[in-house]
Amino acid sequence: MCPLLLDWRYKGTLVCRKALLYSMLLLYSHTINTMASKHKIIFTGLLVLISVQWTLCFSEEELHASYWNNKASQALHTALNVQPNVHQAKNIILFLGDGMGVTTVTAARILKGQMAGKSGEETSLVMDTFPHLALSKTYNVDQQMPDSAGTATAYLCGVKANYGTLGVTAAAPRSKCSATYGNEVTSVLHRAKKAGKSVGIVTTTRVQHASPGASYAHSADRDWYADSDLPPEAIRNRCRDIAYQLINNTEINVILGGGRQYMFPKTTQDPEYANITGSRNDGQDLVKEWRRNKMNAKYVWNKAELAAVNPAATDFLMGLFEPKDCRYELDRDKSMDPSLTEMMEKAIKILSKNPKGFFLFVEGGRIDQGHHAGKAKRALYEAVEFDRAIGRAAELTSELDTLTVVTADHSHVFSFGGKSARGNPVLGVSRTLADDKKHFTTALYGNGPGYVNGTRPDVNESVSSGNDYLQQATVPLDSETHGIEDVAIFAKGPMSHLIHGVQEQNYIAHVIAYSACLEPYENCTLPPPNHAGAIHPSLLLLLMSLLLLFLCSV
């Protein structure tokens, strides 16, 4: 409860009043120097009292055992009524939060609630509501700490691989082109396309990046974005760059994200930035090549063009909105750049026209990059937007015929702890001082650019809540590293009950393939997809009401 002054509620939900507290702090900073000494003491004391009291942001019901017993009983009732959906999946959506470890999930959950004016801890992310959950072991074959390429090969192709390699087995060492041949493995995206489904990739990174790249490319090195990135050995052995493979290996219906510069020659100027050109040495315009011989194909590079795309008249769509990675959600120009949710929505509307269904890969890729930069605010805002996309996908599909899996490729050395009261800002400071008599943020990194060389500075919430604030780190590194611990897998829909226990990461691809009877499980005996989900809930309610009226009139 917030016991001091007004007990503000909106639709029965208690709202923490941090905005007013900030206003009082601002007023304090502007007026304190003009006050008499006794007034300073009174005003300061009152403000401290309000600050302490307002950190107690919980509902009065939570003080009573009945509240928690009822809440647990409701959860138990829901659990007892969970029934496995053993039908074949018509559609599959794989959401990948790059670098979204469990700590990031927790912090994003609280941030989402606080952005809505709540204390945050009681909030649920959309992924939290999925009925089935497991842990994924993320190591690469050759490395304990994984990267996004080796892990993507695992969860997309079903085979664990080496650090830095895409779509090849661990028999292919990183950067050795010649070892690629004969060691290629195919993704569930490729297998879904082969089965007649429409397929798509959506990401906030470049579309040639490691996570989406494993869905279509076979590359001994994740950094071979364009032909200009290929070393002499790769050129001699005729390995192709990832951008080239994007348009040639598998016919992908929807491609949305960043990565413009890898698709155009060095002589082609970027349409948005005068100082940027393409990066290809071979002179190829890969967008033009992609459009060749395709009916109803569109290429767009800004939000307005994407919004103008008519899904009913479009079978193929490529949208590349930045030369490299898309902008962080905190920096996104909402007039020029679509959000992850907006890209995903357009993708689903195009792909869902196929009566055989679709496979869609959706990546919140810049969660990872925010963590690497040591900037937790950027990472967490990306995670909140990622969850928003999951929620919108649920509105556009049916759980009866669509398997939705949400997971991460790896975690980060991101920690979230310290003595903090209920409702403490995710990006705020602990309520107690450290042993050096200074404040510290509850969000910290084990290593990274936030290392302090010398005396640790004091910090307050107005500083730590800045977009580019570097959380303090214990080990100096230019880029914060990935973590090694397991990550979560959330699942709902057909055959989602197979997501359980602690699994090797490559198990995810096998669950996806089995659920849709894709290779190597094309002979599975699952019943056909349950299409009852095509009935909108409001229509179903109307039908039930009419049936009730009919029965009552008999």
XYZ file of C-alpha atoms in Angstrom:
554
model
C 0.000 0.000 0.000
C 0.994 3.612 -0.437
C -0.247 4.887 2.945
C 0.648 8.545 2.749
C -1.719 11.117 1.220
C -4.045 9.777 -1.452
C -4.550 6.096 -2.190
C -4.612 6.441 -5.986
C -6.272 3.683 -7.928
C -7.250 3.197 -11.543
C -9.822 0.467 -12.247
C -8.924 -1.148 -8.929
C -5.185 -1.161 -9.612
C -2.903 0.724 -7.295
C -0.712 3.226 -9.131
C 2.694 4.210 -7.751
C 3.081 7.969 -7.801
C 6.653 8.353 -8.928
C 5.856 11.111 -11.418
C 4.634 13.385 -8.616
C 7.617 12.420 -6.489
C 9.938 13.401 -9.338
C 8.102 16.722 -9.596
C 8.609 17.331 -5.879
C 12.296 16.470 -6.216
C 12.567 18.951 -9.071
C 10.763 21.575 -7.033
C 13.101 20.830 -4.147
C 16.203 21.344 -6.294
C 14.910 24.669 -7.558
C 13.680 26.117 -4.257
C 15.873 24.737 -1.489
C 18.455 27.495 -1.765
C 15.828 30.209 -1.281
C 14.360 28.730 1.906
C 15.093 29.659 5.457
C 17.058 27.052 7.409
C 14.103 25.790 9.447
C 11.971 25.516 6.314
C 14.743 23.552 4.603
C 14.740 21.056 7.454
C 10.954 20.681 7.447
C 10.676 20.400 3.648
C 13.583 17.977 3.392
C 12.202 15.802 6.173
C 8.749 15.712 4.567
C 10.234 14.756 1.208
C 12.282 11.965 2.765
C 9.180 10.666 4.555
C 7.175 10.715 1.328
C 9.985 8.974 -0.550
C 10.176 6.204 2.032
C 6.423 5.764 2.274
C 5.884 5.800 -1.472
C 8.280 2.936 -2.010
C 5.683 0.779 -0.242
C 3.666 0.254 -3.402
C 1.467 -2.758 -2.870
C -2.258 -3.302 -2.507
C -3.807 -3.661 0.910
C -5.181 -7.063 -0.104
C -1.610 -8.403 -0.238
C -1.375 -8.048 3.564
C -3.832 -10.887 4.039
C -3.261 -14.612 3.603
C -6.546 -14.955 1.699
C -5.164 -12.894 -1.191
C -2.209 -15.209 -1.771
C -4.219 -18.365 -1.131
C -6.835 -17.304 -3.690
C -4.183 -16.315 -6.202
C -2.470 -19.692 -5.834
C -5.791 -21.544 -6.055
C -6.587 -19.785 -9.322
C -3.165 -20.747 -10.686
C -3.696 -24.324 -9.543
C -7.102 -24.433 -11.218
C -5.544 -23.192 -14.470
C -2.776 -25.791 -14.243
C -5.246 -28.622 -13.626
C -7.158 -27.635 -16.754
C -4.162 -27.528 -19.091
C -4.765 -30.155 -21.755
C -2.097 -31.042 -24.334
C -2.981 -30.070 -27.888
C -1.860 -33.147 -29.809
C -2.866 -31.898 -33.256
C -0.417 -31.122 -36.016
C 0.683 -27.476 -36.100
C -0.364 -25.574 -39.203
C 1.686 -22.503 -38.311
C 4.887 -22.051 -36.302
C 6.225 -18.806 -34.867
C 9.637 -18.893 -33.233
C 10.379 -15.772 -31.172
C 14.055 -15.365 -30.337
C 15.100 -12.799 -27.742
C 18.807 -12.518 -28.478
C 20.648 -12.438 -25.152
C 17.386 -12.613 -23.191
C 18.482 -14.534 -20.111
C 16.150 -15.148 -17.182
C 17.467 -12.055 -15.387
C 16.577 -9.958 -18.418
C 13.089 -11.500 -18.498
C 12.541 -10.575 -14.836
C 13.806 -7.022 -15.238
C 11.758 -6.516 -18.411
C 8.639 -7.768 -16.639
C 9.024 -5.203 -13.857
C 9.911 -2.449 -16.331
C 6.791 -3.220 -18.357
C 4.673 -2.808 -15.223
C 6.419 0.378 -14.176
C 5.945 1.861 -17.646
C 2.198 1.301 -17.037
C 2.337 3.112 -13.682
C 2.417 0.009 -11.487
C 5.020 -1.188 -9.024
C 5.968 -3.778 -11.653
C 6.679 -6.980 -9.767
C 3.098 -8.201 -10.079
C 3.048 -7.639 -13.850
C 3.066 -10.519 -16.335
C 4.816 -10.527 -19.667
C 2.882 -12.187 -22.473
C 5.455 -14.977 -22.565
C 4.828 -15.549 -18.831
C 1.321 -16.753 -19.667
C 2.483 -19.623 -21.889
C 1.545 -22.952 -20.273
C 4.711 -24.897 -21.031
C 8.241 -24.055 -19.939
C 11.693 -25.621 -20.111
C 15.358 -24.761 -19.781
C 17.787 -24.815 -22.701
C 21.493 -25.690 -22.401
C 23.222 -23.178 -24.641
C 26.876 -24.221 -24.949
C 28.486 -24.615 -28.379
C 30.331 -27.802 -29.319
C 33.724 -26.105 -28.981
C 33.007 -23.431 -26.393
C 31.362 -23.189 -22.989
C 30.250 -19.602 -23.571
C 28.119 -19.673 -26.728
C 27.549 -17.165 -29.507
C 24.482 -16.400 -31.591
C 25.645 -18.329 -34.669
C 26.368 -21.698 -33.069
C 23.210 -21.450 -30.971
C 21.062 -20.467 -33.982
C 22.317 -23.543 -35.807
C 21.133 -25.581 -32.810
C 17.603 -24.215 -32.347
C 16.927 -23.726 -36.081
C 18.710 -26.707 -37.628
C 18.575 -29.200 -34.773
C 22.347 -29.751 -34.617
C 24.827 -28.174 -32.193
C 27.727 -26.393 -33.886
C 30.931 -24.456 -33.284
C 31.163 -20.885 -32.062
C 30.756 -18.443 -34.960
C 29.502 -20.911 -37.593
C 26.136 -20.951 -39.369
C 24.189 -23.879 -40.752
C 27.065 -26.377 -40.604
C 28.003 -29.172 -38.236
C 30.837 -28.971 -35.735
C 33.024 -30.751 -38.300
C 33.444 -27.301 -39.872
C 35.886 -25.093 -37.903
C 35.238 -21.384 -37.913
C 36.548 -19.442 -40.926
C 37.565 -22.515 -42.931
C 35.459 -22.279 -46.067
C 36.506 -25.623 -47.534
C 35.122 -27.443 -44.487
C 31.614 -26.173 -45.255
C 31.041 -28.589 -48.117
C 29.432 -31.823 -47.003
C 28.742 -30.487 -43.518
C 25.666 -28.365 -44.280
C 22.530 -28.777 -42.140
C 19.076 -27.489 -43.070
C 16.807 -25.308 -40.951
C 13.181 -25.789 -40.012
C 12.451 -22.712 -42.147
C 13.872 -24.488 -45.197
C 11.975 -27.669 -44.348
C 8.725 -25.737 -43.865
C 9.148 -24.143 -47.295
C 9.814 -27.550 -48.817
C 6.547 -28.755 -47.259
C 4.625 -25.994 -49.032
C 4.355 -23.457 -46.229
C 5.131 -19.757 -46.560
C 8.160 -18.630 -44.557
C 9.539 -15.381 -43.195
C 12.193 -13.742 -41.023
C 11.784 -10.546 -39.020
C 14.580 -9.019 -36.956
C 15.746 -5.766 -35.407
C 19.312 -6.583 -36.468
C 20.558 -6.903 -40.041
C 18.778 -9.763 -41.824
C 22.188 -11.300 -42.552
C 23.021 -11.461 -38.832
C 23.775 -14.711 -37.011
C 20.317 -15.517 -35.629
C 18.264 -15.152 -38.827
C 21.255 -16.261 -40.912
C 21.109 -19.851 -39.673
C 17.624 -20.196 -41.165
C 18.962 -19.989 -44.739
C 22.791 -19.859 -44.831
C 25.663 -22.322 -44.587
C 28.744 -20.348 -43.632
C 31.955 -21.176 -41.819
C 31.972 -17.628 -40.457
C 29.067 -15.497 -39.279
C 30.906 -12.308 -40.279
C 30.892 -13.008 -44.031
C 27.962 -10.638 -44.606
C 28.902 -9.506 -48.135
C 31.414 -10.753 -50.692
C 33.754 -7.955 -49.586
C 34.016 -9.738 -46.215
C 35.267 -13.019 -47.680
C 38.940 -13.876 -47.042
C 41.162 -15.207 -49.880
C 40.668 -18.851 -48.843
C 36.882 -18.475 -49.041
C 37.093 -16.830 -52.460
C 39.390 -19.567 -53.771
C 37.032 -22.268 -52.552
C 33.972 -20.456 -53.913
C 32.135 -19.908 -50.665
C 29.264 -17.465 -50.931
C 28.573 -14.574 -48.587
C 25.502 -14.614 -46.352
C 23.628 -11.869 -48.249
C 23.996 -13.840 -51.476
C 22.680 -16.960 -49.767
C 19.715 -15.000 -48.398
C 18.206 -14.685 -51.864
C 19.486 -17.897 -53.424
C 19.351 -20.771 -50.914
C 15.675 -20.753 -49.874
C 12.821 -18.766 -51.367
C 11.754 -16.694 -48.361
C 8.411 -14.907 -48.640
C 8.989 -12.143 -46.089
C 12.356 -10.616 -45.132
C 12.200 -7.629 -42.754
C 14.952 -5.934 -40.741
C 18.177 -4.060 -41.391
C 21.124 -4.856 -43.643
C 20.678 -2.705 -46.767
C 24.340 -2.107 -47.455
C 25.216 -5.778 -47.976
C 22.689 -6.039 -50.801
C 24.059 -3.313 -53.077
C 27.313 -2.515 -54.931
C 29.815 -0.042 -53.532
C 28.730 2.395 -56.237
C 25.136 2.531 -54.929
C 24.334 5.321 -52.472
C 22.062 4.520 -49.551
C 18.586 6.113 -49.968
C 18.606 7.513 -46.423
C 22.226 8.399 -45.618
C 24.305 10.387 -48.111
C 27.636 9.193 -46.671
C 26.863 5.457 -46.899
C 27.085 3.202 -49.949
C 26.686 -0.493 -50.570
C 29.495 -2.877 -49.686
C 29.489 -5.433 -52.500
C 32.560 -5.893 -54.721
C 30.789 -8.064 -57.292
C 28.559 -5.231 -58.544
C 25.392 -7.215 -57.907
C 22.142 -5.583 -56.841
C 20.747 -8.439 -54.761
C 17.386 -6.749 -54.238
C 16.930 -6.602 -58.001
C 17.995 -10.243 -58.266
C 15.556 -11.178 -55.501
C 12.644 -9.548 -57.320
C 13.459 -11.259 -60.616
C 10.837 -13.808 -61.712
C 8.656 -13.172 -58.629
C 5.012 -12.237 -58.901
C 3.550 -9.750 -56.420
C 6.952 -8.932 -54.893
C 7.693 -5.634 -53.173
C 10.816 -4.020 -51.732
C 10.502 -1.205 -49.156
C 13.002 0.721 -47.057
C 10.925 2.939 -44.745
C 7.880 2.775 -42.512
C 5.521 4.584 -44.879
C 6.288 2.164 -47.692
C 5.807 -0.796 -45.371
C 2.468 0.550 -44.165
C 1.331 0.940 -47.775
C 1.944 -2.723 -48.589
C -1.344 -4.538 -49.156
C -0.968 -8.084 -47.786
C -3.757 -9.381 -50.013
C -1.828 -8.307 -53.125
C 1.662 -9.236 -51.879
C 3.243 -12.683 -51.855
C 6.859 -11.601 -51.376
C 8.094 -8.691 -49.281
C 11.601 -7.480 -48.486
C 11.981 -4.492 -46.173
C 15.452 -3.246 -45.225
C 15.154 -0.228 -42.951
C 18.786 0.555 -42.061
C 22.213 -0.017 -43.681
C 23.157 -2.336 -40.808
C 21.118 -3.007 -37.650
C 17.813 -1.276 -36.970
C 17.837 1.517 -34.412
C 17.238 0.803 -30.758
C 13.601 1.178 -29.741
C 14.613 4.160 -27.572
C 16.079 5.907 -30.643
C 13.640 4.747 -33.307
C 12.314 7.472 -35.602
C 8.650 6.532 -35.518
C 8.010 8.387 -38.758
C 10.695 6.459 -40.654
C 11.367 3.157 -38.906
C 8.786 0.450 -38.139
C 8.812 -1.263 -34.760
C 9.402 -4.986 -34.359
C 5.672 -5.391 -33.706
C 4.732 -3.532 -36.884
C 7.116 -5.604 -39.010
C 5.879 -8.840 -37.465
C 2.236 -7.941 -37.982
C 2.766 -7.280 -41.693
C 4.636 -10.563 -42.005
C 1.849 -12.610 -40.418
C -0.807 -10.991 -42.607
C 1.112 -11.941 -45.747
C 2.173 -15.419 -44.666
C -1.209 -16.465 -43.268
C -2.774 -16.410 -46.741
C -1.206 -19.788 -47.440
C -3.767 -22.545 -46.686
C -0.860 -24.881 -45.804
C 0.319 -22.503 -43.080
C 3.573 -20.718 -42.384
C 6.817 -20.612 -40.425
C 7.952 -17.248 -39.057
C 11.163 -16.411 -37.219
C 10.987 -13.192 -35.171
C 14.082 -11.858 -33.416
C 14.421 -9.145 -30.814
C 18.064 -8.859 -31.750
C 19.120 -5.656 -30.081
C 18.442 -6.918 -26.556
C 21.824 -8.554 -26.972
C 23.523 -5.463 -28.333
C 22.242 -3.264 -25.520
C 23.781 -5.656 -23.018
C 27.074 -5.817 -24.925
C 27.227 -2.030 -24.715
C 26.695 -2.204 -20.932
C 23.508 -0.145 -21.299
C 20.751 -2.009 -19.498
C 18.046 0.521 -20.321
C 18.461 -0.062 -24.040
C 18.423 -3.841 -23.629
C 15.327 -3.835 -21.413
C 13.284 -1.501 -23.610
C 14.075 -3.841 -26.503
C 12.806 -6.756 -24.401
C 9.537 -4.963 -23.591
C 8.949 -4.279 -27.295
C 9.784 -7.914 -28.041
C 7.066 -9.012 -25.607
C 4.629 -6.581 -27.216
C 5.230 -8.325 -30.536
C 4.471 -11.680 -28.896
C 1.176 -10.285 -27.649
C 0.206 -8.933 -31.071
C 1.017 -12.268 -32.695
C -1.373 -13.958 -30.265
C -4.140 -11.632 -31.459
C -3.456 -12.472 -35.112
C -3.298 -16.264 -34.761
C -5.065 -19.119 -32.997
C -3.448 -21.193 -30.283
C -5.375 -24.181 -31.635
C -3.354 -24.444 -34.867
C -0.271 -22.256 -34.216
C 2.725 -23.420 -32.209
C 4.452 -20.419 -30.636
C 7.861 -20.838 -29.036
C 9.714 -18.041 -27.230
C 13.315 -18.513 -26.203
C 16.780 -16.992 -26.104
C 20.007 -18.091 -27.721
C 22.101 -17.277 -24.638
C 22.153 -15.003 -21.615
C 24.473 -12.189 -20.494
C 26.468 -11.477 -17.347
C 23.679 -9.109 -16.342
C 22.616 -9.143 -12.692
C 19.624 -7.569 -11.013
C 19.674 -7.393 -7.243
C 20.476 -5.415 -4.116
C 18.312 -4.213 -1.271
C 15.382 -2.446 -2.895
C 11.824 -1.771 -1.798
C 8.761 -2.929 -3.707
C 8.343 -0.789 -6.803
C 11.966 0.350 -6.892
C 12.759 1.462 -10.459
C 14.465 -1.260 -12.485
C 17.115 1.283 -13.446
C 17.257 2.800 -9.984
C 19.583 2.440 -6.998
C 19.601 0.288 -3.894
C 17.974 1.735 -0.783
C 21.144 0.989 1.202
C 24.691 2.203 0.679
C 27.577 -0.043 -0.266
C 30.533 -0.474 2.083
C 32.217 2.502 0.398
C 29.262 4.643 1.592
C 28.011 5.203 -1.952
C 24.849 4.243 -3.795
C 24.828 1.485 -6.376
C 22.390 0.452 -9.072
C 20.408 -2.763 -8.700
C 21.223 -3.549 -12.360
C 24.906 -4.399 -12.794
C 27.233 -6.312 -15.132
C 29.892 -8.866 -14.324
C 32.124 -7.350 -16.991
C 32.017 -4.726 -19.720
C 32.631 -1.068 -20.554
C 31.114 0.132 -17.266
C 34.243 -0.839 -15.346
C 35.448 1.952 -13.080
C 39.213 2.428 -13.025
C 39.892 3.975 -9.641
C 37.413 5.391 -7.177
C 33.842 4.327 -7.805
C 31.574 7.321 -8.333
C 28.361 7.772 -6.403
C 25.192 7.422 -8.456
C 21.568 8.451 -8.176
C 18.434 7.494 -10.081
C 18.403 10.598 -12.276
C 21.812 9.538 -13.586
C 21.235 5.775 -13.761
C 17.947 6.141 -15.661
C 19.625 7.871 -18.617
C 19.418 6.164 -22.005
C 23.178 5.767 -22.272
C 24.109 5.196 -18.655
C 26.745 2.476 -18.297
C 25.937 0.139 -15.426
C 29.040 -0.485 -13.347
C 30.974 -3.665 -14.149
C 33.575 -5.614 -12.190
C 35.928 -6.520 -15.073
C 37.078 -4.069 -17.783
C 36.084 -5.146 -21.303
C 35.212 -3.123 -24.400
C 32.126 -5.302 -24.856
C 30.229 -7.151 -22.122
C 30.150 -10.902 -22.675
C 27.484 -13.547 -23.026
C 26.549 -15.665 -20.044
C 26.893 -19.435 -19.819
C 23.817 -20.474 -17.827
C 20.627 -22.025 -19.212
C 17.897 -19.903 -20.768
C 14.121 -20.368 -20.724
C 11.881 -21.805 -23.433
C 8.193 -20.785 -23.339
C 5.672 -22.606 -25.546
C 1.967 -22.770 -26.370
C -0.140 -24.372 -29.073
C 0.001 -27.758 -30.814
C 2.526 -30.170 -29.251
C 3.859 -27.419 -26.982
C 3.767 -29.855 -24.051
C 6.928 -31.379 -25.536
C 8.729 -28.306 -24.196
C 9.559 -29.554 -20.706
C 12.468 -30.258 -18.396
C 16.071 -29.326 -19.147
C 16.997 -29.881 -22.770
C 19.877 -29.446 -25.172
C 19.218 -26.365 -27.285
C 18.968 -28.333 -30.549
C 15.872 -30.100 -29.122
C 13.838 -26.966 -29.975
C 14.184 -27.515 -33.721
C 13.097 -31.124 -33.342
C 9.952 -30.153 -31.419
C 9.100 -27.612 -34.116
C 9.686 -30.123 -36.912
C 7.692 -32.857 -35.196
C 4.776 -30.556 -34.387
C 4.314 -29.699 -38.077
C 5.374 -33.101 -39.469
C 8.397 -31.615 -41.227
C 11.537 -33.557 -42.128
C 12.680 -35.871 -40.609
C 9.238 -36.382 -39.046
C 7.150 -36.006 -42.211
C 5.558 -39.413 -41.555
C 4.307 -38.474 -38.095
C 0.756 -39.573 -37.296
C -0.516 -36.423 -35.623
C -4.162 -35.514 -36.320
C -4.666 -32.670 -38.829
C -4.489 -29.082 -37.543
C -7.425 -28.017 -35.403
C -9.040 -25.202 -37.356
C -11.667 -24.348 -34.760
C -9.526 -21.360 -33.932
C -10.752 -19.707 -37.107
C -13.949 -18.798 -35.221
C -13.456 -15.399 -33.622
C -14.212 -15.432 -29.856
C -16.936 -12.797 -30.248
C -18.637 -14.903 -32.954
C -18.388 -17.987 -30.761
C -20.030 -16.066 -27.905
C -22.829 -14.955 -30.243
C -23.432 -18.533 -31.401
C -23.571 -19.745 -27.804
C -26.048 -16.982 -26.928
C -28.288 -17.907 -29.875
C -28.161 -21.567 -28.857
C -29.158 -20.648 -25.310
C -32.085 -18.541 -26.557
C -33.211 -21.410 -28.760
C -33.093 -23.902 -25.886
C -34.978 -21.538 -23.589
C -37.726 -21.048 -26.178
C -38.318 -24.767 -26.669
